[in-house]
XYZ file of C-alpha atoms in Angstrom:
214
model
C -66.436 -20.973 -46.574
C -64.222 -17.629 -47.731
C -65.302 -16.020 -50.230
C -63.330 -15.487 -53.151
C -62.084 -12.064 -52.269
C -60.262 -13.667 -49.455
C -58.669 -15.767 -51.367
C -56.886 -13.057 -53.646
C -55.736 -11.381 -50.729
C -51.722 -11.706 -51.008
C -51.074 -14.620 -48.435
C -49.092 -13.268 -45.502
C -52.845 -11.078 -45.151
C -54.714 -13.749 -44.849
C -52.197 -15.623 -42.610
C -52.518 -13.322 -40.726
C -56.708 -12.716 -40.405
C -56.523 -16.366 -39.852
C -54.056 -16.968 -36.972
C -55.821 -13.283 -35.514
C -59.176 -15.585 -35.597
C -57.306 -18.896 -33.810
C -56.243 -16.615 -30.868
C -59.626 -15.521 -30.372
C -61.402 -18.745 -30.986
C -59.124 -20.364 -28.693
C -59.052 -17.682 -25.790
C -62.985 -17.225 -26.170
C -64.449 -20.197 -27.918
C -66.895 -19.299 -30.714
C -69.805 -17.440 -28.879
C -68.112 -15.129 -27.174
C -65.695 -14.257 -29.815
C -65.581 -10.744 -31.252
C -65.438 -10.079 -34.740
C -64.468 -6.504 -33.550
C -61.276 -8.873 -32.000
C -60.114 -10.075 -34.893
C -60.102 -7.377 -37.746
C -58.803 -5.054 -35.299
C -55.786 -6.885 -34.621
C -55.922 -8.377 -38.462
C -55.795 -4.323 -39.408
C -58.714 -4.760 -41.721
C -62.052 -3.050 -41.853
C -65.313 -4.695 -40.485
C -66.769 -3.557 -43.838
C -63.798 -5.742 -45.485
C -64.143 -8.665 -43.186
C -67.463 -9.223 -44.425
C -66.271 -8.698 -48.191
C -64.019 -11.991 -47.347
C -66.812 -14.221 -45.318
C -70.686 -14.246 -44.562
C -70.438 -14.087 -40.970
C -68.283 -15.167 -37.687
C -69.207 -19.078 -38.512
C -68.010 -19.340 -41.743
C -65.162 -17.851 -40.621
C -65.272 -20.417 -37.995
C -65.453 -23.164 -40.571
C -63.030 -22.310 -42.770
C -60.668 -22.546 -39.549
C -61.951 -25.670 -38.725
C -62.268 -27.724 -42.038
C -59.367 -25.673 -43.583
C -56.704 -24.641 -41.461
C -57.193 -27.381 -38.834
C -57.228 -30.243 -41.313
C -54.466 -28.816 -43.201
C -52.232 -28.968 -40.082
C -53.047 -32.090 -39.334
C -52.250 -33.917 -42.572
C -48.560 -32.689 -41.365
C -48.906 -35.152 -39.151
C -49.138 -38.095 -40.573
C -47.088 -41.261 -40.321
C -46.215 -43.709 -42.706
C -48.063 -45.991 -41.436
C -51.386 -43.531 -41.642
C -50.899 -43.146 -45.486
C -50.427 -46.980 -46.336
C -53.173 -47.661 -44.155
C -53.836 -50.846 -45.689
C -50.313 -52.532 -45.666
C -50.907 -52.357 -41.915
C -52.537 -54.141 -38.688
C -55.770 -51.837 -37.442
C -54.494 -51.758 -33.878
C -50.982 -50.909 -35.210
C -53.300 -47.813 -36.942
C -55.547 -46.724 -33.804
C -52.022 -46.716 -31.907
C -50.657 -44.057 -34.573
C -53.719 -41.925 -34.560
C -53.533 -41.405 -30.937
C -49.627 -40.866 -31.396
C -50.105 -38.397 -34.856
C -53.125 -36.782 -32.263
C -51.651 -36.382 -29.251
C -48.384 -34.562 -31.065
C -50.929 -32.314 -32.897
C -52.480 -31.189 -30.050
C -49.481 -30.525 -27.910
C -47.355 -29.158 -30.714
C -50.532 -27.002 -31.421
C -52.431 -25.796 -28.281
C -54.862 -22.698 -29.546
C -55.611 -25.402 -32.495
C -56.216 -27.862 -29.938
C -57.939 -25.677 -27.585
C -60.451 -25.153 -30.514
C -61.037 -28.653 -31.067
C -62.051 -29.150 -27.648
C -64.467 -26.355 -27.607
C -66.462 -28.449 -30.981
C -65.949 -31.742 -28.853
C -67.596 -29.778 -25.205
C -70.470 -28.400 -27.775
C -71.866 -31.394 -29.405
C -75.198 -29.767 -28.996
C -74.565 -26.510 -30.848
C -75.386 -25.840 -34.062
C -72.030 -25.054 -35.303
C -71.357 -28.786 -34.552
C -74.123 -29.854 -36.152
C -72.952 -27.905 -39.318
C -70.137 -29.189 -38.734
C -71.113 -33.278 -38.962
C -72.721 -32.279 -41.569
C -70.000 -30.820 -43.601
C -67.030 -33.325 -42.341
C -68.942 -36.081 -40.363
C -69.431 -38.041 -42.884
C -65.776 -38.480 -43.675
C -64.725 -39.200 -40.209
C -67.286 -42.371 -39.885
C -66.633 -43.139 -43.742
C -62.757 -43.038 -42.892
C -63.136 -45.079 -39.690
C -65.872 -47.519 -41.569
C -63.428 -48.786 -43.770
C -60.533 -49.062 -41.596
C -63.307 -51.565 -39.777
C -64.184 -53.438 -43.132
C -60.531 -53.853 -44.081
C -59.808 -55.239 -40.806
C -62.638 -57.498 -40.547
C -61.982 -58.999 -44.480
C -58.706 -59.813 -42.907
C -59.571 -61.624 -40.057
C -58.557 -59.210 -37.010
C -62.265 -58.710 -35.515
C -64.090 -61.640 -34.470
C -67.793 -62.341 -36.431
C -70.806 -60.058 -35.662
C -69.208 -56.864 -35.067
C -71.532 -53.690 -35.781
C -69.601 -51.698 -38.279
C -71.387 -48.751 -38.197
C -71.425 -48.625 -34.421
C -68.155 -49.593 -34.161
C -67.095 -46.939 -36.448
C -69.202 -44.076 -34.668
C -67.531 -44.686 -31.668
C -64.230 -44.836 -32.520
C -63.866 -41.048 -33.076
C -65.486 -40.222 -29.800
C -63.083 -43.045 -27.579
C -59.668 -41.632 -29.228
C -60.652 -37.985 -28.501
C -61.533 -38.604 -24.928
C -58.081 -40.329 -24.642
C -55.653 -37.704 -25.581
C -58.056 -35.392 -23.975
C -57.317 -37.458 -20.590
C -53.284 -37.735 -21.944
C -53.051 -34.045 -22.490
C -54.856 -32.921 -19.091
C -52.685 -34.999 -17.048
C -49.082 -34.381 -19.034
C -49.536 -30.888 -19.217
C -47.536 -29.867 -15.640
C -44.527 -32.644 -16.437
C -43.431 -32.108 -20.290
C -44.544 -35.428 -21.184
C -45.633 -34.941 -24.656
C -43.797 -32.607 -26.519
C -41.227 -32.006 -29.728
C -38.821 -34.606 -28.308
C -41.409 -37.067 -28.342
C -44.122 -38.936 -26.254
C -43.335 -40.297 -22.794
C -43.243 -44.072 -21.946
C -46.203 -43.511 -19.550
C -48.332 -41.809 -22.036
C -47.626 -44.840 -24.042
C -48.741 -47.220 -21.418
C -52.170 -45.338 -21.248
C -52.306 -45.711 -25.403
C -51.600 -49.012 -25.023
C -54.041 -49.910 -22.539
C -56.892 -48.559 -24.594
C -55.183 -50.892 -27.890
C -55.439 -53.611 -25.025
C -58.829 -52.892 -24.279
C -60.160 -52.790 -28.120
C -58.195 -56.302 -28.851
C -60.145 -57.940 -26.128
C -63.172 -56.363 -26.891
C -63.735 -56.944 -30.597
C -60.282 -58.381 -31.770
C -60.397 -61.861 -33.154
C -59.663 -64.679 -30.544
């Protein structure tokens, strides 16, 4: 993560060294982005860029568990921060909504998302689990638990399993929503479409059969 220096930089600087880095991350994905890139357009020295992080990765990190999950928290519903006052399928159905809006609403953010999800087998990712995986199956494990102690999941569900795979099936979905909106406006500031919707729905439909309590 930044080093402290980069933190005392007044904040319309680093602002700016970090949206500089999105646009290349997102145009280049992280091997082939240039550190050259980014403090040229940022207006900063290489010598300073490394006064601020170690190296193009933690750069890349602080992007990722940072900026990223910053933005994100934006977009979350009521619903998301009483989570337990609420139905787990009502829940799922909001994190595909509060995902989907992300992602259109923010495409270069998005775009760098789906670089980490296409490179599951580079280390970055790896450093990445390591850093925030955790959380994600921790957050997702207890949605499971909750639901369960209430009776929404029939008996002899895996929770861990369950739980790893959640992150992995909503991803792939609004990747699927986004790649075939994209050309008619369907998700955007004024909302989600009906038949993006339907295709949420139909996965919500296909968890309640699946493990949902019958």
């Amino acid at each position: 993560m930044p080093k402290e220096t980069f933190f005392n930089l007044p904040e319309e600087k680093r602002q700016l060294i970090e949206k500089t880095a999105i646009t290349e991350f997102a145009a280049n994905g992280y091997d082939k982005a240039s550190i050259n890139t980014i403090v040229n357009y940022s207006g900063i020295a290489k010598g300073s860029f490394y006064q601020y992080f170690a190296d193009k990765k933690d750069l890349f990190m602080h992007i990722l568990l940072s900026v990223i999950a910053q933005e994100k928290i934006k977009y979350l519903s009521p619903i998301m921060r009483n989570p337990g006052e609420h139905n787990f399928f009502d829940l799922i159905k909001e994190l595909f909504i509060s995902g989907l809006k992300f992602a259109s609403e923010n495409p270069e953010l998005e775009k760098i998302g789906a670089w980490i999800i296409n490179n599951t087998t580079h280390p970055v990712y790896e450093e990445l689990m390591s850093e925030a995986g955790d959380y994600s199956l921790n957050f997702y494990e207890i949605m499971v638990k909750d639901a369960m102690a209430r009776g929404e999941f029939r008996e002899g569900i895996d929770v861990k399993y369950i739980s790893h795979i959640f992150p992995t099936l909503i991803s792939g979905t609004m990747d699927y929503c986004l790649k075939n909106s994209k050309d008619d406006n369907q998700i955007g500031l004024s909302g989600i479409s009906d038949e993006i919707l339907e295709k949420v729905d139909l996965v919500i439909e296909f968890l309640k059969n699946g493990i949902g309590h019958k």
